[in-house]
Amino acid sequence: MCKKNILNKKGYLKNYKEWNKKIAKKIAKIENIKLNKNHWKIIYIIRNFHKKFKRTPSMLIIHRILKKEKNKINLNKLFKNKFLKISTKISGIPRTNICI
């Protein structure tokens, strides 16, 4: 499991700059998610959006990005109907202020 000192009590990475694939896999394991190529696609969309705009992308924004790429991914199915909560944890970005 992840070292307790790198995750806060809600399971989010304390310092998003410490994120790496190994940490993402460990957080996914805690959330009972087996990562596949679609998960990684979403994780990198979220991380790139956050890096550029300093905020968490909404589900609508991610759908628009996927639509531009002609990619159909069921986000809720992929992240167990807790899309924003689980995807942001695994992506290592700070907890969003969006109600999740």
PDB file of C-alpha atoms in Angstrom:
ATOM      1  CA  MET A   1       0.000   0.000   0.000  1.00  0.00           C
ATOM      2  CA  CYS A   2       0.968   3.661  -0.221  1.00  0.00           C
ATOM      3  CA  LYS A   3       2.978   5.129   2.572  1.00  0.00           C
ATOM      4  CA  LYS A   4       0.524   6.850   4.867  1.00  0.00           C
ATOM      5  CA  ASN A   5       2.565  10.034   4.898  1.00  0.00           C
ATOM      6  CA  ILE A   6       2.048  10.723   1.174  1.00  0.00           C
ATOM      7  CA  LEU A   7      -1.765  10.439   1.266  1.00  0.00           C
ATOM      8  CA  ASN A   8      -4.119  12.587   3.288  1.00  0.00           C
ATOM      9  CA  LYS A   9      -6.905  11.041   5.355  1.00  0.00           C
ATOM     10  CA  LYS A  10      -9.294  11.182   2.353  1.00  0.00           C
ATOM     11  CA  GLY A  11      -6.862   9.208   0.173  1.00  0.00           C
ATOM     12  CA  TYR A  12      -5.592  12.092  -1.976  1.00  0.00           C
ATOM     13  CA  LEU A  13      -1.913  12.695  -2.597  1.00  0.00           C
ATOM     14  CA  LYS A  14      -0.663  15.401  -0.241  1.00  0.00           C
ATOM     15  CA  ASN A  15       1.822  16.771  -2.762  1.00  0.00           C
ATOM     16  CA  TYR A  16       0.690  16.293  -6.352  1.00  0.00           C
ATOM     17  CA  LYS A  17       4.240  16.912  -7.563  1.00  0.00           C
ATOM     18  CA  GLU A  18       5.248  13.547  -6.040  1.00  0.00           C
ATOM     19  CA  TRP A  19       2.863  11.675  -8.377  1.00  0.00           C
ATOM     20  CA  ASN A  20       4.168   8.881 -10.573  1.00  0.00           C
ATOM     21  CA  LYS A  21       2.724   5.764 -12.219  1.00  0.00           C
ATOM     22  CA  LYS A  22       3.701   3.555  -9.299  1.00  0.00           C
ATOM     23  CA  ILE A  23       1.768   5.751  -6.866  1.00  0.00           C
ATOM     24  CA  ALA A  24      -1.179   5.868  -9.283  1.00  0.00           C
ATOM     25  CA  LYS A  25      -1.257   2.068  -9.406  1.00  0.00           C
ATOM     26  CA  LYS A  26      -1.185   1.852  -5.607  1.00  0.00           C
ATOM     27  CA  ILE A  27      -4.028   4.351  -5.219  1.00  0.00           C
ATOM     28  CA  ALA A  28      -6.001   2.469  -7.884  1.00  0.00           C
ATOM     29  CA  LYS A  29      -5.468  -0.751  -5.939  1.00  0.00           C
ATOM     30  CA  ILE A  30      -6.815   0.921  -2.781  1.00  0.00           C
ATOM     31  CA  GLU A  31      -9.886   1.951  -4.833  1.00  0.00           C
ATOM     32  CA  ASN A  32     -10.213  -1.578  -6.303  1.00  0.00           C
ATOM     33  CA  ILE A  33      -9.546  -0.360  -9.836  1.00  0.00           C
ATOM     34  CA  LYS A  34      -7.437  -2.376 -12.264  1.00  0.00           C
ATOM     35  CA  LEU A  35      -5.951   0.217 -14.606  1.00  0.00           C
ATOM     36  CA  ASN A  36      -6.146  -0.289 -18.361  1.00  0.00           C
ATOM     37  CA  LYS A  37      -5.308   1.922 -21.363  1.00  0.00           C
ATOM     38  CA  ASN A  38      -8.595   3.849 -21.047  1.00  0.00           C
ATOM     39  CA  HIS A  39      -7.897   4.635 -17.394  1.00  0.00           C
ATOM     40  CA  TRP A  40      -4.441   5.934 -18.297  1.00  0.00           C
ATOM     41  CA  LYS A  41      -5.897   8.040 -21.110  1.00  0.00           C
ATOM     42  CA  ILE A  42      -8.269   9.734 -18.644  1.00  0.00           C
ATOM     43  CA  ILE A  43      -5.569  10.083 -15.980  1.00  0.00           C
ATOM     44  CA  TYR A  44      -3.307  11.941 -18.399  1.00  0.00           C
ATOM     45  CA  ILE A  45      -6.154  14.115 -19.688  1.00  0.00           C
ATOM     46  CA  ILE A  46      -6.876  15.147 -16.084  1.00  0.00           C
ATOM     47  CA  ARG A  47      -3.214  15.736 -15.243  1.00  0.00           C
ATOM     48  CA  ASN A  48      -2.566  17.764 -18.407  1.00  0.00           C
ATOM     49  CA  PHE A  49      -5.703  19.856 -17.896  1.00  0.00           C
ATOM     50  CA  HIS A  50      -4.754  20.514 -14.269  1.00  0.00           C
ATOM     51  CA  LYS A  51      -1.206  21.441 -15.230  1.00  0.00           C
ATOM     52  CA  LYS A  52      -2.443  23.912 -17.849  1.00  0.00           C
ATOM     53  CA  PHE A  53      -5.418  25.478 -16.017  1.00  0.00           C
ATOM     54  CA  LYS A  54      -4.626  24.786 -12.314  1.00  0.00           C
ATOM     55  CA  ARG A  55      -8.056  23.240 -11.760  1.00  0.00           C
ATOM     56  CA  THR A  56      -9.859  19.947 -12.072  1.00  0.00           C
ATOM     57  CA  PRO A  57     -11.646  19.340 -15.365  1.00  0.00           C
ATOM     58  CA  SER A  58     -15.349  18.624 -15.138  1.00  0.00           C
ATOM     59  CA  MET A  59     -16.850  15.502 -16.620  1.00  0.00           C
ATOM     60  CA  LEU A  60     -18.257  17.659 -19.445  1.00  0.00           C
ATOM     61  CA  ILE A  61     -14.801  18.961 -20.330  1.00  0.00           C
ATOM     62  CA  ILE A  62     -13.390  15.436 -20.422  1.00  0.00           C
ATOM     63  CA  HIS A  63     -16.290  14.291 -22.617  1.00  0.00           C
ATOM     64  CA  ARG A  64     -15.529  17.156 -25.024  1.00  0.00           C
ATOM     65  CA  ILE A  65     -11.852  16.217 -25.173  1.00  0.00           C
ATOM     66  CA  LEU A  66     -12.755  12.582 -25.839  1.00  0.00           C
ATOM     67  CA  LYS A  67     -15.293  13.607 -28.491  1.00  0.00           C
ATOM     68  CA  LYS A  68     -12.625  15.611 -30.345  1.00  0.00           C
ATOM     69  CA  GLU A  69     -10.507  12.460 -30.362  1.00  0.00           C
ATOM     70  CA  LYS A  70     -13.515  10.416 -31.507  1.00  0.00           C
ATOM     71  CA  ASN A  71     -13.070   8.266 -28.426  1.00  0.00           C
ATOM     72  CA  LYS A  72     -16.066   6.838 -26.575  1.00  0.00           C
ATOM     73  CA  ILE A  73     -15.254   5.879 -23.004  1.00  0.00           C
ATOM     74  CA  ASN A  74     -17.895   5.350 -20.328  1.00  0.00           C
ATOM     75  CA  LEU A  75     -16.333   7.353 -17.511  1.00  0.00           C
ATOM     76  CA  ASN A  76     -18.715   6.214 -14.792  1.00  0.00           C
ATOM     77  CA  LYS A  77     -18.271   2.561 -15.668  1.00  0.00           C
ATOM     78  CA  LEU A  78     -14.511   2.982 -15.790  1.00  0.00           C
ATOM     79  CA  PHE A  79     -14.382   4.568 -12.326  1.00  0.00           C
ATOM     80  CA  LYS A  80     -17.213   2.730 -10.534  1.00  0.00           C
ATOM     81  CA  ASN A  81     -19.801   5.549 -10.716  1.00  0.00           C
ATOM     82  CA  LYS A  82     -17.492   7.828  -8.725  1.00  0.00           C
ATOM     83  CA  PHE A  83     -15.714   9.312 -11.695  1.00  0.00           C
ATOM     84  CA  LEU A  84     -14.392  12.623 -10.338  1.00  0.00           C
ATOM     85  CA  LYS A  85     -13.554  11.326  -6.888  1.00  0.00           C
ATOM     86  CA  ILE A  86     -11.626   8.245  -7.966  1.00  0.00           C
ATOM     87  CA  SER A  87     -10.069   9.621 -11.154  1.00  0.00           C
ATOM     88  CA  THR A  88      -8.664  12.689  -9.394  1.00  0.00           C
ATOM     89  CA  LYS A  89      -7.248  10.540  -6.575  1.00  0.00           C
ATOM     90  CA  ILE A  90      -5.488   8.239  -9.026  1.00  0.00           C
ATOM     91  CA  SER A  91      -4.348  11.210 -11.130  1.00  0.00           C
ATOM     92  CA  GLY A  92      -2.685  12.639  -8.058  1.00  0.00           C
ATOM     93  CA  ILE A  93      -4.167  16.098  -8.370  1.00  0.00           C
ATOM     94  CA  PRO A  94      -5.457  18.043  -5.358  1.00  0.00           C
ATOM     95  CA  ARG A  95      -8.987  17.373  -4.159  1.00  0.00           C
ATOM     96  CA  THR A  96     -11.471  19.332  -6.190  1.00  0.00           C
ATOM     97  CA  ASN A  97     -13.938  21.858  -4.802  1.00  0.00           C
ATOM     98  CA  ILE A  98     -16.569  20.436  -7.141  1.00  0.00           C
ATOM     99  CA  CYS A  99     -19.159  18.550  -5.130  1.00  0.00           C
ATOM    100  CA  ILE A 100     -18.282  14.869  -5.587  1.00  0.00           C
TER     101      ILE A 100
END
